[in-house]
JSON list of C-alpha atoms in Angstrom, two decimals:
[
{"chain": "A", "resi": 1136, "resn": "ASN", "atom": "CA", "xyz": [100.22, 78.10, 68.85]},
{"chain": "A", "resi": 1137, "resn": "VAL", "atom": "CA", "xyz": [104.20, 79.02, 69.31]},
{"chain": "A", "resi": 1138, "resn": "LYS", "atom": "CA", "xyz": [106.64, 78.47, 66.43]},
{"chain": "A", "resi": 1139, "resn": "ALA", "atom": "CA", "xyz": [110.58, 79.79, 67.94]},
{"chain": "A", "resi": 1140, "resn": "TYR", "atom": "CA", "xyz": [113.81, 77.45, 67.11]},
{"chain": "A", "resi": 1141, "resn": "GLY", "atom": "CA", "xyz": [116.66, 79.29, 67.02]},
{"chain": "A", "resi": 1142, "resn": "ASP", "atom": "CA", "xyz": [117.74, 79.13, 63.60]},
{"chain": "A", "resi": 1143, "resn": "ASP", "atom": "CA", "xyz": [114.82, 80.99, 62.57]},
{"chain": "A", "resi": 1144, "resn": "PRO", "atom": "CA", "xyz": [114.45, 84.90, 62.12]},
{"chain": "A", "resi": 1145, "resn": "ILE", "atom": "CA", "xyz": [111.36, 85.63, 63.07]},
{"chain": "A", "resi": 1146, "resn": "PHE", "atom": "CA", "xyz": [109.44, 84.23, 65.86]},
{"chain": "A", "resi": 1147, "resn": "GLN", "atom": "CA", "xyz": [105.34, 83.21, 65.35]},
{"chain": "A", "resi": 1148, "resn": "THR", "atom": "CA", "xyz": [102.52, 83.54, 68.09]},
{"chain": "A", "resi": 1149, "resn": "THR", "atom": "CA", "xyz": [99.28, 82.79, 66.42]},
{"chain": "A", "resi": 1150, "resn": "LEU", "atom": "CA", "xyz": [96.24, 82.73, 69.16]},
{"chain": "A", "resi": 1151, "resn": "LEU", "atom": "CA", "xyz": [93.63, 80.15, 68.44]},
{"chain": "A", "resi": 1152, "resn": "GLU", "atom": "CA", "xyz": [91.43, 81.45, 71.92]},
{"chain": "A", "resi": 1153, "resn": "GLY", "atom": "CA", "xyz": [91.39, 83.94, 74.19]},
{"chain": "A", "resi": 1154, "resn": "LYS", "atom": "CA", "xyz": [93.95, 87.21, 74.69]},
{"chain": "A", "resi": 1155, "resn": "VAL", "atom": "CA", "xyz": [97.77, 87.22, 74.98]},
{"chain": "A", "resi": 1156, "resn": "GLU", "atom": "CA", "xyz": [100.23, 89.91, 75.22]},
{"chain": "A", "resi": 1157, "resn": "VAL", "atom": "CA", "xyz": [103.38, 89.43, 73.51]},
{"chain": "A", "resi": 1158, "resn": "SER", "atom": "CA", "xyz": [106.32, 91.24, 74.10]},
{"chain": "A", "resi": 1159, "resn": "ASN", "atom": "CA", "xyz": [109.92, 91.49, 74.79]},
{"chain": "A", "resi": 1160, "resn": "GLU", "atom": "CA", "xyz": [112.20, 94.43, 76.48]},
{"chain": "A", "resi": 1161, "resn": "LYS", "atom": "CA", "xyz": [111.27, 97.19, 74.04]},
{"chain": "A", "resi": 1162, "resn": "GLU", "atom": "CA", "xyz": [107.59, 97.09, 73.27]},
{"chain": "A", "resi": 1163, "resn": "LYS", "atom": "CA", "xyz": [104.00, 94.64, 73.66]},
{"chain": "A", "resi": 1164, "resn": "VAL", "atom": "CA", "xyz": [101.49, 93.44, 71.50]},
{"chain": "A", "resi": 1165, "resn": "ASP", "atom": "CA", "xyz": [97.82, 92.24, 72.09]},
{"chain": "A", "resi": 1166, "resn": "ILE", "atom": "CA", "xyz": [97.05, 89.95, 69.98]},
{"chain": "A", "resi": 1167, "resn": "THR", "atom": "CA", "xyz": [93.15, 88.08, 69.92]},
{"chain": "A", "resi": 1168, "resn": "PRO", "atom": "CA", "xyz": [92.25, 84.62, 67.92]},
{"chain": "A", "resi": 1169, "resn": "GLY", "atom": "CA", "xyz": [92.84, 84.36, 64.68]},
{"chain": "A", "resi": 1170, "resn": "GLN", "atom": "CA", "xyz": [95.94, 87.17, 64.74]},
{"chain": "A", "resi": 1171, "resn": "GLN", "atom": "CA", "xyz": [99.64, 86.55, 64.72]},
{"chain": "A", "resi": 1172, "resn": "ALA", "atom": "CA", "xyz": [102.44, 88.71, 66.24]},
{"chain": "A", "resi": 1173, "resn": "ARG", "atom": "CA", "xyz": [105.88, 87.65, 65.13]},
{"chain": "A", "resi": 1174, "resn": "MET", "atom": "CA", "xyz": [109.65, 88.78, 66.20]},
{"chain": "A", "resi": 1175, "resn": "ASN", "atom": "CA", "xyz": [112.16, 89.36, 64.21]},
{"chain": "A", "resi": 1176, "resn": "VAL", "atom": "CA", "xyz": [114.99, 87.96, 66.42]},
{"chain": "A", "resi": 1177, "resn": "LYS", "atom": "CA", "xyz": [118.00, 90.21, 65.06]},
{"chain": "A", "resi": 1178, "resn": "VAL", "atom": "CA", "xyz": [116.79, 93.24, 66.14]},
{"chain": "A", "resi": 1179, "resn": "ARG", "atom": "CA", "xyz": [113.69, 92.52, 68.20]},
{"chain": "A", "resi": 1180, "resn": "ASN", "atom": "CA", "xyz": [111.05, 94.22, 66.81]},
{"chain": "A", "resi": 1181, "resn": "ILE", "atom": "CA", "xyz": [107.29, 93.04, 67.25]},
{"chain": "A", "resi": 1182, "resn": "LYS", "atom": "CA", "xyz": [105.20, 93.17, 64.18]},
{"chain": "A", "resi": 1183, "resn": "LYS", "atom": "CA", "xyz": [101.17, 91.97, 65.11]},
{"chain": "A", "resi": 1184, "resn": "VAL", "atom": "CA", "xyz": [99.15, 90.57, 61.84]},
{"chain": "A", "resi": 1185, "resn": "LYS", "atom": "CA", "xyz": [96.53, 91.64, 61.69]},
{"chain": "A", "resi": 1186, "resn": "GLU", "atom": "CA", "xyz": [94.59, 88.43, 60.62]},
{"chain": "A", "resi": 1187, "resn": "VAL", "atom": "CA", "xyz": [95.83, 84.77, 59.49]},
{"chain": "A", "resi": 1188, "resn": "ASN", "atom": "CA", "xyz": [94.15, 81.23, 58.53]},
{"chain": "A", "resi": 1189, "resn": "ILE", "atom": "CA", "xyz": [94.06, 78.98, 61.51]},
{"chain": "A", "resi": 1190, "resn": "ASN", "atom": "CA", "xyz": [94.29, 76.45, 59.15]},
{"chain": "A", "resi": 1191, "resn": "ASP", "atom": "CA", "xyz": [97.39, 76.44, 57.26]},
{"chain": "A", "resi": 1192, "resn": "VAL", "atom": "CA", "xyz": [98.75, 77.74, 60.21]},
{"chain": "A", "resi": 1193, "resn": "MET", "atom": "CA", "xyz": [97.91, 74.61, 62.56]},
{"chain": "A", "resi": 1194, "resn": "ALA", "atom": "CA", "xyz": [98.25, 71.91, 59.58]},
{"chain": "A", "resi": 1195, "resn": "TRP", "atom": "CA", "xyz": [100.89, 70.95, 61.83]},
{"chain": "A", "resi": 1196, "resn": "LYS", "atom": "CA", "xyz": [98.69, 69.15, 63.73]},
{"chain": "A", "resi": 1197, "resn": "ASN", "atom": "CA", "xyz": [96.49, 68.22, 61.67]},
{"chain": "A", "resi": 1198, "resn": "GLY", "atom": "CA", "xyz": [99.77, 65.51, 59.76]},
{"chain": "A", "resi": 1199, "resn": "GLU", "atom": "CA", "xyz": [100.79, 68.56, 56.92]},
{"chain": "A", "resi": 1200, "resn": "PHE", "atom": "CA", "xyz": [103.53, 70.54, 55.98]},
{"chain": "A", "resi": 1201, "resn": "PHE", "atom": "CA", "xyz": [101.52, 73.67, 54.69]},
{"chain": "A", "resi": 1202, "resn": "PHE", "atom": "CA", "xyz": [103.13, 76.39, 52.19]},
{"chain": "A", "resi": 1203, "resn": "GLU", "atom": "CA", "xyz": [101.47, 79.23, 51.44]},
{"chain": "A", "resi": 1204, "resn": "GLU", "atom": "CA", "xyz": [103.83, 81.48, 49.36]},
{"chain": "A", "resi": 1205, "resn": "THR", "atom": "CA", "xyz": [106.33, 80.06, 51.58]},
{"chain": "A", "resi": 1206, "resn": "GLU", "atom": "CA", "xyz": [110.46, 80.68, 50.23]},
{"chain": "A", "resi": 1207, "resn": "LEU", "atom": "CA", "xyz": [111.69, 77.77, 49.49]},
{"chain": "A", "resi": 1208, "resn": "LYS", "atom": "CA", "xyz": [114.35, 78.42, 52.12]},
{"chain": "A", "resi": 1209, "resn": "ASP", "atom": "CA", "xyz": [111.51, 78.50, 54.68]},
{"chain": "A", "resi": 1210, "resn": "ALA", "atom": "CA", "xyz": [109.68, 75.48, 54.11]},
{"chain": "A", "resi": 1211, "resn": "LEU", "atom": "CA", "xyz": [113.37, 73.54, 53.74]},
{"chain": "A", "resi": 1212, "resn": "ARG", "atom": "CA", "xyz": [114.08, 74.48, 57.20]},
{"chain": "A", "resi": 1213, "resn": "THR", "atom": "CA", "xyz": [111.34, 72.78, 57.81]},
{"chain": "A", "resi": 1214, "resn": "LEU", "atom": "CA", "xyz": [111.47, 69.94, 55.71]},
{"chain": "A", "resi": 1215, "resn": "SER", "atom": "CA", "xyz": [114.82, 69.74, 57.69]},
{"chain": "A", "resi": 1216, "resn": "ARG", "atom": "CA", "xyz": [113.70, 69.38, 61.05]},
{"chain": "A", "resi": 1217, "resn": "TRP", "atom": "CA", "xyz": [111.31, 66.74, 60.77]},
{"chain": "A", "resi": 1218, "resn": "TYR", "atom": "CA", "xyz": [113.17, 64.52, 58.70]},
{"chain": "A", "resi": 1219, "resn": "ASP", "atom": "CA", "xyz": [116.84, 65.07, 59.49]},
{"chain": "A", "resi": 1220, "resn": "PHE", "atom": "CA", "xyz": [118.48, 66.24, 56.94]},
{"chain": "A", "resi": 1221, "resn": "SER", "atom": "CA", "xyz": [121.04, 69.36, 56.45]},
{"chain": "A", "resi": 1222, "resn": "VAL", "atom": "CA", "xyz": [120.92, 71.90, 53.40]},
{"chain": "A", "resi": 1223, "resn": "GLU", "atom": "CA", "xyz": [122.95, 73.93, 51.60]},
{"chain": "A", "resi": 1224, "resn": "TYR", "atom": "CA", "xyz": [122.65, 76.07, 48.14]},
{"chain": "A", "resi": 1225, "resn": "SER", "atom": "CA", "xyz": [124.21, 76.65, 45.35]},
{"chain": "A", "resi": 1226, "resn": "GLU", "atom": "CA", "xyz": [125.80, 79.50, 44.28]},
{"chain": "A", "resi": 1227, "resn": "ASP", "atom": "CA", "xyz": [123.58, 80.79, 41.34]},
{"chain": "A", "resi": 1228, "resn": "PHE", "atom": "CA", "xyz": [120.69, 80.13, 43.92]},
{"chain": "A", "resi": 1229, "resn": "GLU", "atom": "CA", "xyz": [117.49, 82.05, 43.38]},
{"chain": "A", "resi": 1230, "resn": "PRO", "atom": "CA", "xyz": [115.03, 82.86, 45.57]},
{"chain": "A", "resi": 1231, "resn": "ILE", "atom": "CA", "xyz": [111.92, 81.25, 44.97]},
{"chain": "A", "resi": 1232, "resn": "LEU", "atom": "CA", "xyz": [108.22, 81.23, 46.16]},
{"chain": "A", "resi": 1233, "resn": "ILE", "atom": "CA", "xyz": [106.32, 77.59, 46.56]},
{"chain": "A", "resi": 1234, "resn": "TYR", "atom": "CA", "xyz": [103.06, 76.51, 46.92]},
{"chain": "A", "resi": 1235, "resn": "GLY", "atom": "CA", "xyz": [100.91, 74.07, 49.07]},
{"chain": "A", "resi": 1236, "resn": "SER", "atom": "CA", "xyz": [100.53, 70.85, 51.61]},
{"chain": "A", "resi": 1237, "resn": "ILE", "atom": "CA", "xyz": [102.53, 67.22, 51.81]},
{"chain": "A", "resi": 1238, "resn": "SER", "atom": "CA", "xyz": [102.12, 64.98, 54.40]},
{"chain": "A", "resi": 1239, "resn": "ARG", "atom": "CA", "xyz": [103.71, 64.67, 57.36]},
{"chain": "A", "resi": 1240, "resn": "ASN", "atom": "CA", "xyz": [103.54, 60.78, 56.87]},
{"chain": "A", "resi": 1241, "resn": "LYS", "atom": "CA", "xyz": [105.40, 61.00, 53.54]},
{"chain": "A", "resi": 1242, "resn": "ASN", "atom": "CA", "xyz": [108.71, 59.76, 53.59]},
{"chain": "A", "resi": 1243, "resn": "LEU", "atom": "CA", "xyz": [111.76, 61.83, 52.61]},
{"chain": "A", "resi": 1244, "resn": "SER", "atom": "CA", "xyz": [111.81, 60.61, 48.85]},
{"chain": "A", "resi": 1245, "resn": "GLU", "atom": "CA", "xyz": [108.16, 61.22, 48.28]},
{"chain": "A", "resi": 1246, "resn": "VAL", "atom": "CA", "xyz": [108.45, 64.53, 49.39]},
{"chain": "A", "resi": 1247, "resn": "LEU", "atom": "CA", "xyz": [111.79, 64.95, 47.01]},
{"chain": "A", "resi": 1248, "resn": "LYS", "atom": "CA", "xyz": [109.86, 63.68, 43.97]},
{"chain": "A", "resi": 1249, "resn": "ILE", "atom": "CA", "xyz": [107.50, 66.30, 45.17]},
{"chain": "A", "resi": 1250, "resn": "LEU", "atom": "CA", "xyz": [109.54, 69.18, 44.82]},
{"chain": "A", "resi": 1251, "resn": "GLU", "atom": "CA", "xyz": [111.14, 67.53, 41.52]},
{"chain": "A", "resi": 1252, "resn": "VAL", "atom": "CA", "xyz": [108.35, 67.75, 39.50]},
{"chain": "A", "resi": 1253, "resn": "GLY", "atom": "CA", "xyz": [107.75, 71.83, 40.93]},
{"chain": "A", "resi": 1254, "resn": "GLY", "atom": "CA", "xyz": [111.13, 72.23, 39.33]},
{"chain": "A", "resi": 1255, "resn": "ILE", "atom": "CA", "xyz": [113.28, 71.74, 42.21]},
{"chain": "A", "resi": 1256, "resn": "GLN", "atom": "CA", "xyz": [116.47, 70.91, 41.54]},
{"chain": "A", "resi": 1257, "resn": "PHE", "atom": "CA", "xyz": [118.80, 69.00, 43.89]},
{"chain": "A", "resi": 1258, "resn": "ARG", "atom": "CA", "xyz": [121.05, 65.81, 44.65]},
{"chain": "A", "resi": 1259, "resn": "LEU", "atom": "CA", "xyz": [120.41, 63.79, 48.31]},
{"chain": "A", "resi": 1260, "resn": "GLU", "atom": "CA", "xyz": [123.67, 63.40, 49.42]},
{"chain": "A", "resi": 1261, "resn": "ARG", "atom": "CA", "xyz": [124.82, 60.87, 52.65]},
{"chain": "A", "resi": 1262, "resn": "VAL", "atom": "CA", "xyz": [128.59, 62.72, 54.52]},
{"chain": "A", "resi": 1263, "resn": "GLN", "atom": "CA", "xyz": [128.92, 60.82, 57.83]},
{"chain": "A", "resi": 1264, "resn": "ASN", "atom": "CA", "xyz": [125.96, 59.26, 58.65]},
{"chain": "A", "resi": 1265, "resn": "ALA", "atom": "CA", "xyz": [124.01, 62.24, 57.51]},
{"chain": "A", "resi": 1266, "resn": "ASN", "atom": "CA", "xyz": [121.67, 63.38, 55.30]},
{"chain": "A", "resi": 1267, "resn": "ARG", "atom": "CA", "xyz": [122.65, 66.60, 53.07]},
{"chain": "A", "resi": 1268, "resn": "LEU", "atom": "CA", "xyz": [120.73, 68.29, 50.64]},
{"chain": "A", "resi": 1269, "resn": "VAL", "atom": "CA", "xyz": [122.50, 70.34, 48.11]},
{"chain": "A", "resi": 1270, "resn": "VAL", "atom": "CA", "xyz": [119.28, 72.87, 45.77]},
{"chain": "A", "resi": 1271, "resn": "LEU", "atom": "CA", "xyz": [120.71, 73.33, 42.23]},
{"chain": "A", "resi": 1272, "resn": "LYS", "atom": "CA", "xyz": [118.31, 75.32, 40.94]}
]
């Protein structure tokens, strides 16, 4: 499983079976099933994460968003790709971690209600035929 989006600072490779070598021009690392390698795009270093929960990493394949100690900005980046909206943050926004899973079959309004119940304050705007989520707190 490879997660590598242009707007993500970290590329991830998680192995389900077999053996894989993850490399760049400076270094390489072998991973085995249940392990994950991460590459920081800016500094281009590879870090091997010893063990990951495969079910969590593969939740997308089962129609779920899974967030375990995930920064809200990272979770909203994932949601914005699926629901096609942009995200802006107020100047006094403080990073928070979220936990839980959400079905990918829910529509955007249902997902936003879940975030509201979790104490996240925001407003959804329609700007030039596009949705923008402004996170207040």
